[in-house]
Short mmCIF file of C-alpha atoms and ligand atoms in Angstrom, two decimals:
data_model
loop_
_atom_site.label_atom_id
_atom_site.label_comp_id
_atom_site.label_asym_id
_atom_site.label_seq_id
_atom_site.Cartn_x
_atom_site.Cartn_y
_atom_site.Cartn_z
CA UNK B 811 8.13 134.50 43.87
CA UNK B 812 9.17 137.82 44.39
CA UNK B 813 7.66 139.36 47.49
CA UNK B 814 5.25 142.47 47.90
CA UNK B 815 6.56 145.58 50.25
CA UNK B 816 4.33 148.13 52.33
CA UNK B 817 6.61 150.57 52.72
CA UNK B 818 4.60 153.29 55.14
CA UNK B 819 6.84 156.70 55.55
CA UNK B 820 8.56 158.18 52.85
CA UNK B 821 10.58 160.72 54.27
CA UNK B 822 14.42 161.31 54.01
CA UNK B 823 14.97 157.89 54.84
CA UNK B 824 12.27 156.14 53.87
CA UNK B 825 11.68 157.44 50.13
CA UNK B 826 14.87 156.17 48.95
CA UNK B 827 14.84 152.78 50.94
CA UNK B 828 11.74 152.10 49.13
CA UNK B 829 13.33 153.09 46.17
CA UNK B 830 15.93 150.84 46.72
CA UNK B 831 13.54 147.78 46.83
CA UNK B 832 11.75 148.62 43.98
CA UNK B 833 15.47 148.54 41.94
CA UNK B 834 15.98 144.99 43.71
CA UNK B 835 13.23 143.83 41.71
CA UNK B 836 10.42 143.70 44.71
CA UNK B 837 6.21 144.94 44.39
CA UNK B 838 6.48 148.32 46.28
CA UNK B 839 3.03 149.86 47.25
CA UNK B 840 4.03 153.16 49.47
CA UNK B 841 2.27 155.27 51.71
CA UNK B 842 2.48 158.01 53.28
CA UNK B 843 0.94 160.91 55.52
CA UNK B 844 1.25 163.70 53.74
CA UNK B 845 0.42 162.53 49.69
CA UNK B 846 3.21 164.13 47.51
CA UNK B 847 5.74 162.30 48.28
CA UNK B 848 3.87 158.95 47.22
CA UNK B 849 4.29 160.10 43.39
CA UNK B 850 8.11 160.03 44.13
CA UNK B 851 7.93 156.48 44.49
CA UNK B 852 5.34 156.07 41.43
CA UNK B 853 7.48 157.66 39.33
CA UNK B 854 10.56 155.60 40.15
CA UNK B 855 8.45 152.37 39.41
CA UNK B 856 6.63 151.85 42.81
CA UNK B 857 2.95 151.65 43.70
CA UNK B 858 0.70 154.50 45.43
CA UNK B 859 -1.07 154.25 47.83
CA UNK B 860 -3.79 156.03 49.46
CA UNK B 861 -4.12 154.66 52.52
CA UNK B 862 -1.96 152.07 55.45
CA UNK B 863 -4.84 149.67 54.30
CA UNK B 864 -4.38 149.80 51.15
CA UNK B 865 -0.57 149.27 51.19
CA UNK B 866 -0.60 146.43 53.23
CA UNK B 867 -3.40 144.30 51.56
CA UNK B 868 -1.86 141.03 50.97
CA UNK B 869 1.62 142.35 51.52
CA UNK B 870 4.03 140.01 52.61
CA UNK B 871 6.29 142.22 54.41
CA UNK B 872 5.49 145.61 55.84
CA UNK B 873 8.27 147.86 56.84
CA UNK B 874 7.41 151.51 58.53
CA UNK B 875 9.77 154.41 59.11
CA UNK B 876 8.58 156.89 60.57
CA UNK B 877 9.78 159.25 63.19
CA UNK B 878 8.74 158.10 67.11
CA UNK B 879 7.03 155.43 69.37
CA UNK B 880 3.89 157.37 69.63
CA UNK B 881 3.85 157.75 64.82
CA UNK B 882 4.98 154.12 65.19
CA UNK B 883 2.03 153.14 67.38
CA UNK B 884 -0.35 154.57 65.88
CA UNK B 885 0.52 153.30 62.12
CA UNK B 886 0.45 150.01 64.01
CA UNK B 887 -2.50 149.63 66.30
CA UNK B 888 -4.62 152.91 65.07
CA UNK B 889 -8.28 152.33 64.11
CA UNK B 890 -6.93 151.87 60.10
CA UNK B 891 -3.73 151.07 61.14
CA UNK B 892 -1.63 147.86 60.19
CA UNK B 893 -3.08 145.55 62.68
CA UNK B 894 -6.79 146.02 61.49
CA UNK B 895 -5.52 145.38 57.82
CA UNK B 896 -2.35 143.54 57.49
CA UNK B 897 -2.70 139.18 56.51
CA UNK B 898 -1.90 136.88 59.08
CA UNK B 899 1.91 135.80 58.99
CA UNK B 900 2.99 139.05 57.17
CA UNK B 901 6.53 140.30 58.32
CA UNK B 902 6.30 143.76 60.05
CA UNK B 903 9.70 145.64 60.01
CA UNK B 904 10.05 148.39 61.86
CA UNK B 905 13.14 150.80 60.58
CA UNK B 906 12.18 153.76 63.27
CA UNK B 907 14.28 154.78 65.57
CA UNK B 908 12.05 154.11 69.06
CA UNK B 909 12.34 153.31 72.30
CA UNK B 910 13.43 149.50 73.14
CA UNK B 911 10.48 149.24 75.06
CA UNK B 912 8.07 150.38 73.15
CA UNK B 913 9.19 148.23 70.58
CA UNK B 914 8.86 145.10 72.47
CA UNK B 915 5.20 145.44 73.78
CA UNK B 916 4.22 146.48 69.78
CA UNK B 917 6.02 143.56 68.59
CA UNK B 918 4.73 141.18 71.12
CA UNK B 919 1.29 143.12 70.37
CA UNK B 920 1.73 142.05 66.57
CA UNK B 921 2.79 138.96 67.03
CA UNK B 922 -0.23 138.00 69.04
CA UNK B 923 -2.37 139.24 65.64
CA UNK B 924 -0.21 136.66 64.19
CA UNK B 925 2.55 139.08 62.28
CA UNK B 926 6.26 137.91 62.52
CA UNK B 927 7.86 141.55 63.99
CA UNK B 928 11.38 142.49 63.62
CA UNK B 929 12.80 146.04 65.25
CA UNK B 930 15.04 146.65 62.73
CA UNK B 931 16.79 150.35 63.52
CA UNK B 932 18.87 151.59 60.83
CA UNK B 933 22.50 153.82 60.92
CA UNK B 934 24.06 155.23 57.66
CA UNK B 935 22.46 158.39 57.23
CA UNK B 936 20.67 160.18 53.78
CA UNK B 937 23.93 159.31 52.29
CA UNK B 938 23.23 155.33 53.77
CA UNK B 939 19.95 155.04 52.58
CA UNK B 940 20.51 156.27 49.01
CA UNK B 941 22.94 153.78 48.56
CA UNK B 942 21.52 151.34 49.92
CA UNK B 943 24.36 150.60 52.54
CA UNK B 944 22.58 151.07 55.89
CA UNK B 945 24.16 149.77 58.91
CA UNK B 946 20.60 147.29 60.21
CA UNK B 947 20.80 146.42 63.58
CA UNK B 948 17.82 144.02 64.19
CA UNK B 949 15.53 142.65 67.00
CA UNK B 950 13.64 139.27 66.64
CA UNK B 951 13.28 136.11 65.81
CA UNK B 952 16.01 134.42 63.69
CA UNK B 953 13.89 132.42 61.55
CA UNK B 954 12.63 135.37 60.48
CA UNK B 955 15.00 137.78 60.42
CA UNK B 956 16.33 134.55 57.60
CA UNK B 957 13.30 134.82 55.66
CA UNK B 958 13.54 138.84 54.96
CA UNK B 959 17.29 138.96 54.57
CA UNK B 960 16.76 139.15 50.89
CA UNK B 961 14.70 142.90 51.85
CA UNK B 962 17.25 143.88 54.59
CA UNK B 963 19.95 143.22 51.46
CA UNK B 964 18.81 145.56 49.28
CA UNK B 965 18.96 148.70 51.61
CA UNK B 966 21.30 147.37 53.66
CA UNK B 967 25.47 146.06 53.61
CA UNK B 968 25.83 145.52 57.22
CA UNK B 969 23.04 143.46 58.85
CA UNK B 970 23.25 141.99 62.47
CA UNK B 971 20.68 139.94 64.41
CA UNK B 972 21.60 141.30 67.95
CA UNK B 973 19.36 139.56 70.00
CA UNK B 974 15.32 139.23 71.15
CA UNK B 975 13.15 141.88 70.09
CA UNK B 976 13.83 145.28 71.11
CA UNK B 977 17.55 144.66 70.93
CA UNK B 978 17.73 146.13 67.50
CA UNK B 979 16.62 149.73 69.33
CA UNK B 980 18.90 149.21 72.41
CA UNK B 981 21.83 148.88 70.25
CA UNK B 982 20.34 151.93 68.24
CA UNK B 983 20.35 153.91 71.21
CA UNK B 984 24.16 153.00 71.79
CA UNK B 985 24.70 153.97 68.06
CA UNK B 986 23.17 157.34 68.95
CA UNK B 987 24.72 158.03 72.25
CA UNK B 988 28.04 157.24 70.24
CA UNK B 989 27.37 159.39 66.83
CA UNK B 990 26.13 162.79 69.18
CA UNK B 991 29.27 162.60 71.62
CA UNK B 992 31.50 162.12 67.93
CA UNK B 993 29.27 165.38 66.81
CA UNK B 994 29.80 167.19 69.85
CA UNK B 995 33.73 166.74 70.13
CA UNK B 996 34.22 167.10 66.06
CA UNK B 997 32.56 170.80 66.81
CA UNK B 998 34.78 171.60 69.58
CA UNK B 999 37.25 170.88 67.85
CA UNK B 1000 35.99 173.19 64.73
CA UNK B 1001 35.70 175.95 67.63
CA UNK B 1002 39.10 175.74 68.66
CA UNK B 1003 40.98 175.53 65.59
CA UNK B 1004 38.57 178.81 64.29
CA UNK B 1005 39.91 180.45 67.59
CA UNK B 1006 43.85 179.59 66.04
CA UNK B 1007 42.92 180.45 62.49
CA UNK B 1008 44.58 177.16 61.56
CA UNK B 1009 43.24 176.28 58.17
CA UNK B 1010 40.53 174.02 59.13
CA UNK B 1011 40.39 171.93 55.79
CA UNK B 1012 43.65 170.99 56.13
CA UNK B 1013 43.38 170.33 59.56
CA UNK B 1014 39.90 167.79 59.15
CA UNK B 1015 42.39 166.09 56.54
CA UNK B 1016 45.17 165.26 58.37
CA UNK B 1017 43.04 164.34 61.65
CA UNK B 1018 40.78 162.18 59.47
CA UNK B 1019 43.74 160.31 58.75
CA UNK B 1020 44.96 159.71 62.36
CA UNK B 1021 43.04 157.80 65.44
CA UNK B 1022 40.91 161.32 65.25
CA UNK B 1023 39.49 159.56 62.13
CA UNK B 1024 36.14 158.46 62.29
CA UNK B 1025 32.63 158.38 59.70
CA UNK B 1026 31.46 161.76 61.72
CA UNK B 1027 34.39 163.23 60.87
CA UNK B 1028 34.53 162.40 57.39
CA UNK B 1029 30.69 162.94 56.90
CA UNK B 1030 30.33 165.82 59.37
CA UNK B 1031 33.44 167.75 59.38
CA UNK B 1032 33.14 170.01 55.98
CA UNK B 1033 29.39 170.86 56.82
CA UNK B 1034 30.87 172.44 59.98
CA UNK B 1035 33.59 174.57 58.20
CA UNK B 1036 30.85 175.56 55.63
CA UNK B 1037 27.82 175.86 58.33
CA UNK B 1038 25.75 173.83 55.99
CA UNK B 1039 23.29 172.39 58.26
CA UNK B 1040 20.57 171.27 55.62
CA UNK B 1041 19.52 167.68 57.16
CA UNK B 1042 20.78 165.09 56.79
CA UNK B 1043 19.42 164.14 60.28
CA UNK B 1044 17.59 166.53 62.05
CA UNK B 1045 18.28 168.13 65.25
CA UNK B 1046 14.74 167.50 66.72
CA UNK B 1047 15.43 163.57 66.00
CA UNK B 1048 18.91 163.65 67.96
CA UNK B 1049 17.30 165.24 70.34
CA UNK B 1050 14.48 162.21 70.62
CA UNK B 1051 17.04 159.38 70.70
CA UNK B 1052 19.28 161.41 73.23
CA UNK B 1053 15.92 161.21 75.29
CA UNK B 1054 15.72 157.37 74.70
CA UNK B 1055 19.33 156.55 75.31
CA UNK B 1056 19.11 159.06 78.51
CA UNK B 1057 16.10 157.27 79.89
CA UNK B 1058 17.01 153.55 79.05
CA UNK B 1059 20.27 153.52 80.53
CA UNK B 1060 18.59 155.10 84.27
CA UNK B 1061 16.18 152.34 83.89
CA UNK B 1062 18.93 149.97 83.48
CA UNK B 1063 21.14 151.33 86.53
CA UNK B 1064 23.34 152.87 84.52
CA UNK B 1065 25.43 156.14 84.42
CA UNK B 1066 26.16 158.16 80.92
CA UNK B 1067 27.69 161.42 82.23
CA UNK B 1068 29.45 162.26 78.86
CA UNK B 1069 26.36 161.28 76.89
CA UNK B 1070 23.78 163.30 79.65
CA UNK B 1071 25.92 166.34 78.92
CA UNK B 1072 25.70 165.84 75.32
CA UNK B 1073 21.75 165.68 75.44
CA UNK B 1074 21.84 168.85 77.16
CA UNK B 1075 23.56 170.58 74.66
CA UNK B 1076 21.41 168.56 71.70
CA UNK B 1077 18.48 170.13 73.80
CA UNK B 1078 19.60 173.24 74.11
CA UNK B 1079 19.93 173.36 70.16
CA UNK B 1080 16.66 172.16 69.85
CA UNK B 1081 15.15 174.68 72.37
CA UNK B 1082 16.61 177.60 70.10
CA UNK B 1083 15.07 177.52 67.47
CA UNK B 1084 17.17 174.96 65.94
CA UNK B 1085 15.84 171.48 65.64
CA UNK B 1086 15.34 171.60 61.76
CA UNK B 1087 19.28 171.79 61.52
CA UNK B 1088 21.52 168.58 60.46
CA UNK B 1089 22.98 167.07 63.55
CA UNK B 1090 25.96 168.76 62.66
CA UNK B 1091 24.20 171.91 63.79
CA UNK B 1092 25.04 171.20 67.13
CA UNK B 1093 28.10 173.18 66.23
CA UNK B 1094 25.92 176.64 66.42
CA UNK B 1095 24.97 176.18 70.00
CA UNK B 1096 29.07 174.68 71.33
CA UNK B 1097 30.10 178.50 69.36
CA UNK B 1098 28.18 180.21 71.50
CA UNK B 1099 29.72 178.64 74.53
CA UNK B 1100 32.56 180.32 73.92
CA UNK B 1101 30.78 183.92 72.58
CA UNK B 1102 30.84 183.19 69.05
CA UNK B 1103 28.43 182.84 66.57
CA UNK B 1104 26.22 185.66 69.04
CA UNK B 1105 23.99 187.49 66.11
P1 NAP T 1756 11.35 162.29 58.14
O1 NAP T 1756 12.07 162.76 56.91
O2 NAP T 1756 10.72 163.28 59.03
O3 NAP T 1756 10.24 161.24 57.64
C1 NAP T 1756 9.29 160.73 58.51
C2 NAP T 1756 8.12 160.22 57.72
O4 NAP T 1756 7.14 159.70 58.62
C3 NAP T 1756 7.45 161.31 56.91
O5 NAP T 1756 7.17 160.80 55.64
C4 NAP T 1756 6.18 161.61 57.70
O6 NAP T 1756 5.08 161.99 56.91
C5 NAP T 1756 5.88 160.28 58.34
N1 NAP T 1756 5.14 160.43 59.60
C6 NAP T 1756 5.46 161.21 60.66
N2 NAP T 1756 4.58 161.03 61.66
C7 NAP T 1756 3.68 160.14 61.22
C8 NAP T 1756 2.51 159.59 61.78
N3 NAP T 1756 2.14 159.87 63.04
N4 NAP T 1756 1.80 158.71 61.02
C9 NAP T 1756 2.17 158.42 59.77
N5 NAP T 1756 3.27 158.92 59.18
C10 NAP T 1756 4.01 159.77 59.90
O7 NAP T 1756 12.29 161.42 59.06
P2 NAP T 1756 13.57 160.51 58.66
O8 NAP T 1756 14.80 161.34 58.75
O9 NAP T 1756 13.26 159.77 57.41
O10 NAP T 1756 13.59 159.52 59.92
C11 NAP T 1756 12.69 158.42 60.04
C12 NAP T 1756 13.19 157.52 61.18
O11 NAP T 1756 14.51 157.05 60.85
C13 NAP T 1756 13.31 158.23 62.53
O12 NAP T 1756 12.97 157.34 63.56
C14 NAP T 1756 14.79 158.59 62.60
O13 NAP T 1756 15.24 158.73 63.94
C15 NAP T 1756 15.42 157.40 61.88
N6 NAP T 1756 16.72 157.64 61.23
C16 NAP T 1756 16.95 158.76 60.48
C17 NAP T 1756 18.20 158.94 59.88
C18 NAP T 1756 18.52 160.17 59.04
O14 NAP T 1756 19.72 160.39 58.73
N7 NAP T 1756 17.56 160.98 58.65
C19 NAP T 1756 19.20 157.98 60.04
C20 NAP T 1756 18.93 156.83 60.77
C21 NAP T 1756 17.68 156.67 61.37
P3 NAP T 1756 4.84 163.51 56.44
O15 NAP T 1756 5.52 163.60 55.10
O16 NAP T 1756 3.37 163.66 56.38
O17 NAP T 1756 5.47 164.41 57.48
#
């Protein structure tokens, strides 16, 4: 029998996820904060709902994306939150990007209320989660990780079970530390070819092709050139994983120097004014280290 989704946050990433599911043939009830974007899902064949404990009456599985530990806890453990409403032995999948600790104590937390948790951080991007080809790096138990892979395969095309839970955000915050440093060099590299008035399409092309090739690159590189920074990934959420990548690896003993300058700069974005930007933004703040971009 085909299994019934929560699906609680319907914003750039979650909307079309849930979309997704609904296409792979699942129940879909949807919620979200703000109410318009529920009838997005209604009208693509989902189910609205008005509140968390409405969506996850009965549901089998209960996946929430939603920005931060603190939006994560509180569609969790708030007053009508998931715990207070969710059936014993429902799956809870967290897609958020949060911090590996916080995710541990709420899954432990839900488990204890008798839900089968599973930090399940996602990489791919808009472009990812529209085509259903997310990158799932997951936290949990493997039994049930098993029982859901038929969910994580219809947003998802590469799907790992890394470890215990809150592995699946650990290895989330690598992905991050990773994908900013990729940002940060790809705009430097925009920067100085400007400065020789090489033709920069050209230029992405033939590095894409090389060992200067990467998914950044490919995805990133012509929003640069055209300073098209609709998100896409916002700034402001860089700058939160930055923060958890920044603080994990000092609790862990050890030292990201490339990645700590990198925050910085993602900060520094943020700080002017421009945390609504795509990631690729970053490129607005590495101009004016070298007096461009100054109006
Ligand atoms: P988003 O567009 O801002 O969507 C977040 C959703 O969560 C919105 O629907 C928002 O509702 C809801 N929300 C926020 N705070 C809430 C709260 N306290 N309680 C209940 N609902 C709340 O963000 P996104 O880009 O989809 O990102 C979601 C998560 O995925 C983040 O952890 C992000 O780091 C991660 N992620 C994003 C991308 C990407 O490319 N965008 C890629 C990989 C991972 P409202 O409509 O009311 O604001």
């Amino acid at each position: 029998m085909s299994k019934t989704i929560a699906f609680i946050g319907l914003g750039i990433m979650g909307l079309p996820m849930a979309k997704n599911l609904v296409n792979a043939g699942f129940t879909v009830r949807g919620y979200n904060r703000s109410p318009e974007k529920v009838a997005d899902l209604a009208a693509a064949g989902g189910q609205a709902a008005g509140t968390i404990a409405e969506a996850v009456d009965g549901a089998d599985v209960i996946i929430t994306m939603v920005p931060d530990s603190p939006d994560v806890e509180d569609v969790l453990t708030g007053d009508e939150g998931i715990l207070a409403h969710a059936k014993a032995g429902a799956y809870w999948i967290d897609n958020s990007t949060i911090r590996p600790d916080v995710a541990k104590n709420l899954s432990a937390q839900a488990a204890q209320k008798g839900l089968k948790p599973l930090d399940a951080p996602v990489s791919g991007g808009e472009a990812g989660a529209i085509n259903g080809a997310l990158s799932i790096m997951v936290g949990g138990d493997k039994g049930d990780f098993d029982a859901v892979s038929d969910v994580f395969d219809a947003v998802g095309k590469t799907i790992v079970l890394v470890g215990p839970s809150g592995s699946g955000q650990t290895v989330k915050a690598a992905n991050q530390l990773i994908v900013a440093g990729n940002i940060e060099l790809l705009a430097e590299a925009v920067v100085f070819l400007e400065a020789y008035g090489v033709e920069t399409t050209s230029a992405l092309q033939v590095l894409g092709g090389g060992l200067a090739g990467s998914k950044v690159l490919d995805q990133k590189g012509q929003k640069m050139l055209d300073r098209s920074f609709d998100p896409g990934f916002r700034l402001e959420l860089h700058h939160k994983d930055m923060g958890i990548v920044t603080a994990a690896a000092r609790e862990a003993g050890v030292a990201i120097p490339l990645g700590s300058a990198v925050a910085q700069l993602v900060a520094s974005t943020v700080q002017q004014g421009n945390g609504g930007l795509d990631h690729s933004g970053l490129l607005t703040v590495v101009e004016q280290l070298s007096g461009k971009n100054q109006d």
